[in-house]
């Protein structure tokens, strides 16, 4: 209550000066807190990344697994890959399948095999079409020569 009475006794100029001083002090404290927060945040991010890299080295022992991981990092956002890898308990093949829109690596392999079969079938059909086209042209040429 005493502070309120004191504040009422301030002239307008004193009130403005008091408020400006208070705001400057508040901004200074906020900057200092923000700097500390940012520093701590950066330290935490670096520590998390180092821990993640250590776990990655422990879990991805096979050269193939490391190459799959590197391939994923090249084609997808590293943060998404790492999050998905953690989610899959560092199973790189499940992560690979998930990043490509499949539930597991078996589903991915089946889809890839089906795609390869479909492509092979398409090539065979194109080959047959080309042979029939050639035979049809030859038949037309023969017919036109016989006339």
PDB file of C-alpha atoms in Angstrom:
ATOM      1  CA  UNK A   1       0.000   0.000   0.000  1.00  0.00           C
ATOM      2  CA  UNK A   2       2.888   2.309   0.854  1.00  0.00           C
ATOM      3  CA  UNK A   3       4.330   1.784  -2.662  1.00  0.00           C
ATOM      4  CA  UNK A   4       1.041   2.735  -4.272  1.00  0.00           C
ATOM      5  CA  UNK A   5       0.905   5.952  -2.254  1.00  0.00           C
ATOM      6  CA  UNK A   6       4.526   6.676  -3.122  1.00  0.00           C
ATOM      7  CA  UNK A   7       3.784   6.047  -6.809  1.00  0.00           C
ATOM      8  CA  UNK A   8       0.840   8.459  -6.669  1.00  0.00           C
ATOM      9  CA  UNK A   9       3.126  11.152  -5.257  1.00  0.00           C
ATOM     10  CA  UNK A  10       5.524  10.841  -8.222  1.00  0.00           C
ATOM     11  CA  UNK A  11       5.196  13.514 -10.818  1.00  0.00           C
ATOM     12  CA  UNK A  12       4.481  12.331 -14.331  1.00  0.00           C
ATOM     13  CA  UNK A  13       8.135  12.871 -15.230  1.00  0.00           C
ATOM     14  CA  UNK A  14       9.290  10.775 -12.295  1.00  0.00           C
ATOM     15  CA  UNK A  15       6.800   8.038 -13.192  1.00  0.00           C
ATOM     16  CA  UNK A  16       8.082   7.915 -16.784  1.00  0.00           C
ATOM     17  CA  UNK A  17      11.707   7.830 -15.625  1.00  0.00           C
ATOM     18  CA  UNK A  18      10.926   5.118 -13.107  1.00  0.00           C
ATOM     19  CA  UNK A  19       9.111   3.057 -15.750  1.00  0.00           C
ATOM     20  CA  UNK A  20      11.953   3.503 -18.274  1.00  0.00           C
ATOM     21  CA  UNK A  21      14.544   2.474 -15.678  1.00  0.00           C
ATOM     22  CA  UNK A  22      12.432  -0.511 -14.704  1.00  0.00           C
ATOM     23  CA  UNK A  23      11.991  -1.560 -18.359  1.00  0.00           C
ATOM     24  CA  UNK A  24      15.743  -1.237 -19.012  1.00  0.00           C
ATOM     25  CA  UNK A  25      16.519  -3.356 -15.963  1.00  0.00           C
ATOM     26  CA  UNK A  26      13.890  -5.888 -17.007  1.00  0.00           C
ATOM     27  CA  UNK A  27      15.310  -6.064 -20.565  1.00  0.00           C
ATOM     28  CA  UNK A  28      18.821  -6.516 -19.194  1.00  0.00           C
ATOM     29  CA  UNK A  29      17.702  -9.367 -16.941  1.00  0.00           C
ATOM     30  CA  UNK A  30      15.752 -10.947 -19.815  1.00  0.00           C
ATOM     31  CA  UNK A  31      18.802 -10.775 -22.128  1.00  0.00           C
ATOM     32  CA  UNK A  32      20.987 -12.363 -19.466  1.00  0.00           C
ATOM     33  CA  UNK A  33      18.455 -15.119 -18.816  1.00  0.00           C
ATOM     34  CA  UNK A  34      18.021 -15.678 -22.533  1.00  0.00           C
ATOM     35  CA  UNK A  35      21.799 -15.898 -23.030  1.00  0.00           C
ATOM     36  CA  UNK A  36      22.056 -18.476 -20.245  1.00  0.00           C
ATOM     37  CA  UNK A  37      19.091 -20.385 -21.649  1.00  0.00           C
ATOM     38  CA  UNK A  38      20.539 -20.337 -25.173  1.00  0.00           C
ATOM     39  CA  UNK A  39      23.944 -21.463 -23.913  1.00  0.00           C
ATOM     40  CA  UNK A  40      22.410 -24.303 -21.912  1.00  0.00           C
ATOM     41  CA  UNK A  41      20.204 -25.267 -24.847  1.00  0.00           C
ATOM     42  CA  UNK A  42      23.188 -25.432 -27.209  1.00  0.00           C
ATOM     43  CA  UNK A  43      25.135 -27.499 -24.679  1.00  0.00           C
ATOM     44  CA  UNK A  44      22.184 -29.899 -24.342  1.00  0.00           C
ATOM     45  CA  UNK A  45      21.793 -30.233 -28.120  1.00  0.00           C
ATOM     46  CA  UNK A  46      25.509 -30.958 -28.538  1.00  0.00           C
ATOM     47  CA  UNK A  47      25.449 -33.522 -25.719  1.00  0.00           C
ATOM     48  CA  UNK A  48      22.380 -35.237 -27.197  1.00  0.00           C
ATOM     49  CA  UNK A  49      24.040 -35.389 -30.613  1.00  0.00           C
ATOM     50  CA  UNK A  50      27.256 -36.848 -29.170  1.00  0.00           C
ATOM     51  CA  UNK A  51      25.280 -39.454 -27.215  1.00  0.00           C
ATOM     52  CA  UNK A  52      23.305 -40.288 -30.354  1.00  0.00           C
ATOM     53  CA  UNK A  53      26.502 -40.728 -32.382  1.00  0.00           C
ATOM     54  CA  UNK A  54      27.931 -43.026 -29.675  1.00  0.00           C
ATOM     55  CA  UNK A  55      24.781 -45.167 -29.720  1.00  0.00           C
ATOM     56  CA  UNK A  56      24.866 -45.169 -33.512  1.00  0.00           C
ATOM     57  CA  UNK A  57      28.441 -46.502 -33.510  1.00  0.00           C
ATOM     58  CA  UNK A  58      27.471 -49.229 -31.029  1.00  0.00           C
ATOM     59  CA  UNK A  59      24.341 -50.303 -32.895  1.00  0.00           C
ATOM     60  CA  UNK A  60      25.366 -49.970 -36.542  1.00  0.00           C
ATOM     61  CA  UNK A  61      28.343 -52.292 -36.474  1.00  0.00           C
ATOM     62  CA  UNK A  62      27.949 -53.777 -39.950  1.00  0.00           C
ATOM     63  CA  UNK A  63      29.298 -51.851 -42.952  1.00  0.00           C
ATOM     64  CA  UNK A  64      26.014 -52.408 -44.802  1.00  0.00           C
ATOM     65  CA  UNK A  65      24.051 -50.863 -41.941  1.00  0.00           C
ATOM     66  CA  UNK A  66      26.299 -47.793 -41.952  1.00  0.00           C
ATOM     67  CA  UNK A  67      25.922 -47.424 -45.719  1.00  0.00           C
ATOM     68  CA  UNK A  68      22.136 -47.683 -45.436  1.00  0.00           C
ATOM     69  CA  UNK A  69      22.214 -44.973 -42.761  1.00  0.00           C
ATOM     70  CA  UNK A  70      24.421 -42.711 -44.907  1.00  0.00           C
ATOM     71  CA  UNK A  71      22.093 -43.262 -47.861  1.00  0.00           C
ATOM     72  CA  UNK A  72      19.079 -42.280 -45.767  1.00  0.00           C
ATOM     73  CA  UNK A  73      20.826 -39.128 -44.568  1.00  0.00           C
ATOM     74  CA  UNK A  74      21.571 -38.177 -48.187  1.00  0.00           C
ATOM     75  CA  UNK A  75      17.960 -38.569 -49.300  1.00  0.00           C
ATOM     76  CA  UNK A  76      15.994 -37.476 -46.235  1.00  0.00           C
ATOM     77  CA  UNK A  77      16.213 -34.882 -43.490  1.00  0.00           C
ATOM     78  CA  UNK A  78      18.814 -36.089 -40.967  1.00  0.00           C
ATOM     79  CA  UNK A  79      16.622 -35.118 -38.017  1.00  0.00           C
ATOM     80  CA  UNK A  80      13.709 -37.176 -39.353  1.00  0.00           C
ATOM     81  CA  UNK A  81      15.971 -40.150 -40.016  1.00  0.00           C
ATOM     82  CA  UNK A  82      17.471 -39.967 -36.527  1.00  0.00           C
ATOM     83  CA  UNK A  83      14.038 -39.620 -34.891  1.00  0.00           C
ATOM     84  CA  UNK A  84      12.720 -42.598 -36.861  1.00  0.00           C
ATOM     85  CA  UNK A  85      15.856 -44.574 -35.989  1.00  0.00           C
ATOM     86  CA  UNK A  86      15.320 -43.905 -32.273  1.00  0.00           C
ATOM     87  CA  UNK A  87      11.644 -44.821 -32.661  1.00  0.00           C
ATOM     88  CA  UNK A  88      12.673 -48.148 -34.233  1.00  0.00           C
ATOM     89  CA  UNK A  89      15.228 -48.910 -31.516  1.00  0.00           C
ATOM     90  CA  UNK A  90      18.070 -48.293 -33.997  1.00  0.00           C
ATOM     91  CA  UNK A  91      16.878 -50.962 -36.440  1.00  0.00           C
ATOM     92  CA  UNK A  92      18.247 -49.419 -39.626  1.00  0.00           C
ATOM     93  CA  UNK A  93      16.333 -51.682 -42.008  1.00  0.00           C
ATOM     94  CA  UNK A  94      12.957 -50.971 -40.417  1.00  0.00           C
ATOM     95  CA  UNK A  95      13.869 -47.286 -40.454  1.00  0.00           C
ATOM     96  CA  UNK A  96      14.798 -47.556 -44.137  1.00  0.00           C
ATOM     97  CA  UNK A  97      11.439 -49.164 -44.905  1.00  0.00           C
ATOM     98  CA  UNK A  98       9.546 -46.589 -42.820  1.00  0.00           C
ATOM     99  CA  UNK A  99      11.269 -43.671 -44.516  1.00  0.00           C
ATOM    100  CA  UNK A 100      10.176 -45.107 -47.868  1.00  0.00           C
ATOM    101  CA  UNK A 101       6.575 -45.494 -46.701  1.00  0.00           C
ATOM    102  CA  UNK A 102       6.537 -49.167 -45.709  1.00  0.00           C
ATOM    103  CA  UNK A 103       5.862 -50.837 -42.364  1.00  0.00           C
ATOM    104  CA  UNK A 104       8.866 -53.149 -42.446  1.00  0.00           C
ATOM    105  CA  UNK A 105      11.707 -54.248 -44.673  1.00  0.00           C
ATOM    106  CA  UNK A 106       9.847 -57.376 -45.854  1.00  0.00           C
ATOM    107  CA  UNK A 107       6.977 -55.263 -47.164  1.00  0.00           C
ATOM    108  CA  UNK A 108       9.516 -53.011 -48.884  1.00  0.00           C
ATOM    109  CA  UNK A 109      11.292 -56.014 -50.459  1.00  0.00           C
ATOM    110  CA  UNK A 110       8.000 -57.523 -51.663  1.00  0.00           C
ATOM    111  CA  UNK A 111       6.998 -54.220 -53.216  1.00  0.00           C
ATOM    112  CA  UNK A 112      10.380 -53.836 -54.882  1.00  0.00           C
ATOM    113  CA  UNK A 113      10.220 -57.415 -56.237  1.00  0.00           C
ATOM    114  CA  UNK A 114       6.720 -56.803 -57.575  1.00  0.00           C
ATOM    115  CA  UNK A 115       7.899 -53.589 -59.197  1.00  0.00           C
ATOM    116  CA  UNK A 116      10.840 -55.415 -60.800  1.00  0.00           C
ATOM    117  CA  UNK A 117       8.501 -58.159 -62.033  1.00  0.00           C
ATOM    118  CA  UNK A 118       6.130 -55.552 -63.456  1.00  0.00           C
ATOM    119  CA  UNK A 119       9.011 -53.780 -65.192  1.00  0.00           C
ATOM    120  CA  UNK A 120      10.270 -57.068 -66.630  1.00  0.00           C
ATOM    121  CA  UNK A 121       6.756 -57.914 -67.826  1.00  0.00           C
ATOM    122  CA  UNK A 122       6.476 -54.472 -69.403  1.00  0.00           C
ATOM    123  CA  UNK A 123       9.822 -54.965 -71.182  1.00  0.00           C
ATOM    124  CA  UNK A 124       8.666 -58.351 -72.521  1.00  0.00           C
ATOM    125  CA  UNK A 125       5.385 -56.859 -73.717  1.00  0.00           C
ATOM    126  CA  UNK A 126       7.265 -54.013 -75.420  1.00  0.00           C
ATOM    127  CA  UNK A 127       9.597 -56.555 -77.044  1.00  0.00           C
ATOM    128  CA  UNK A 128       6.615 -58.575 -78.339  1.00  0.00           C
ATOM    129  CA  UNK A 129       4.957 -55.391 -79.573  1.00  0.00           C
ATOM    130  CA  UNK A 130       8.131 -54.364 -81.415  1.00  0.00           C
ATOM    131  CA  UNK A 131       8.400 -57.844 -82.993  1.00  0.00           C
ATOM    132  CA  UNK A 132       4.758 -57.734 -84.106  1.00  0.00           C
ATOM    133  CA  UNK A 133       5.225 -54.210 -85.443  1.00  0.00           C
ATOM    134  CA  UNK A 134       8.276 -55.326 -87.422  1.00  0.00           C
ATOM    135  CA  UNK A 135       6.440 -58.395 -88.749  1.00  0.00           C
ATOM    136  CA  UNK A 136       3.456 -56.247 -89.727  1.00  0.00           C
ATOM    137  CA  UNK A 137       5.725 -53.789 -91.576  1.00  0.00           C
ATOM    138  CA  UNK A 138       7.432 -56.669 -93.398  1.00  0.00           C
ATOM    139  CA  UNK A 139       4.058 -58.123 -94.351  1.00  0.00           C
ATOM    140  CA  UNK A 140       2.927 -54.746 -95.682  1.00  0.00           C
ATOM    141  CA  UNK A 141       6.157 -54.377 -97.655  1.00  0.00           C
ATOM    142  CA  UNK A 142       5.679 -57.852 -99.143  1.00  0.00           C
ATOM    143  CA  UNK A 143       2.081 -57.129-100.020  1.00  0.00           C
ATOM    144  CA  UNK A 144       2.957 -53.828-101.678  1.00  0.00           C
ATOM    145  CA  UNK A 145       5.792 -55.468-103.667  1.00  0.00           C
ATOM    146  CA  UNK A 146       3.518 -58.262-104.885  1.00  0.00           C
ATOM    147  CA  UNK A 147       1.078 -55.818-106.416  1.00  0.00           C
TER     148      UNK A 147
END
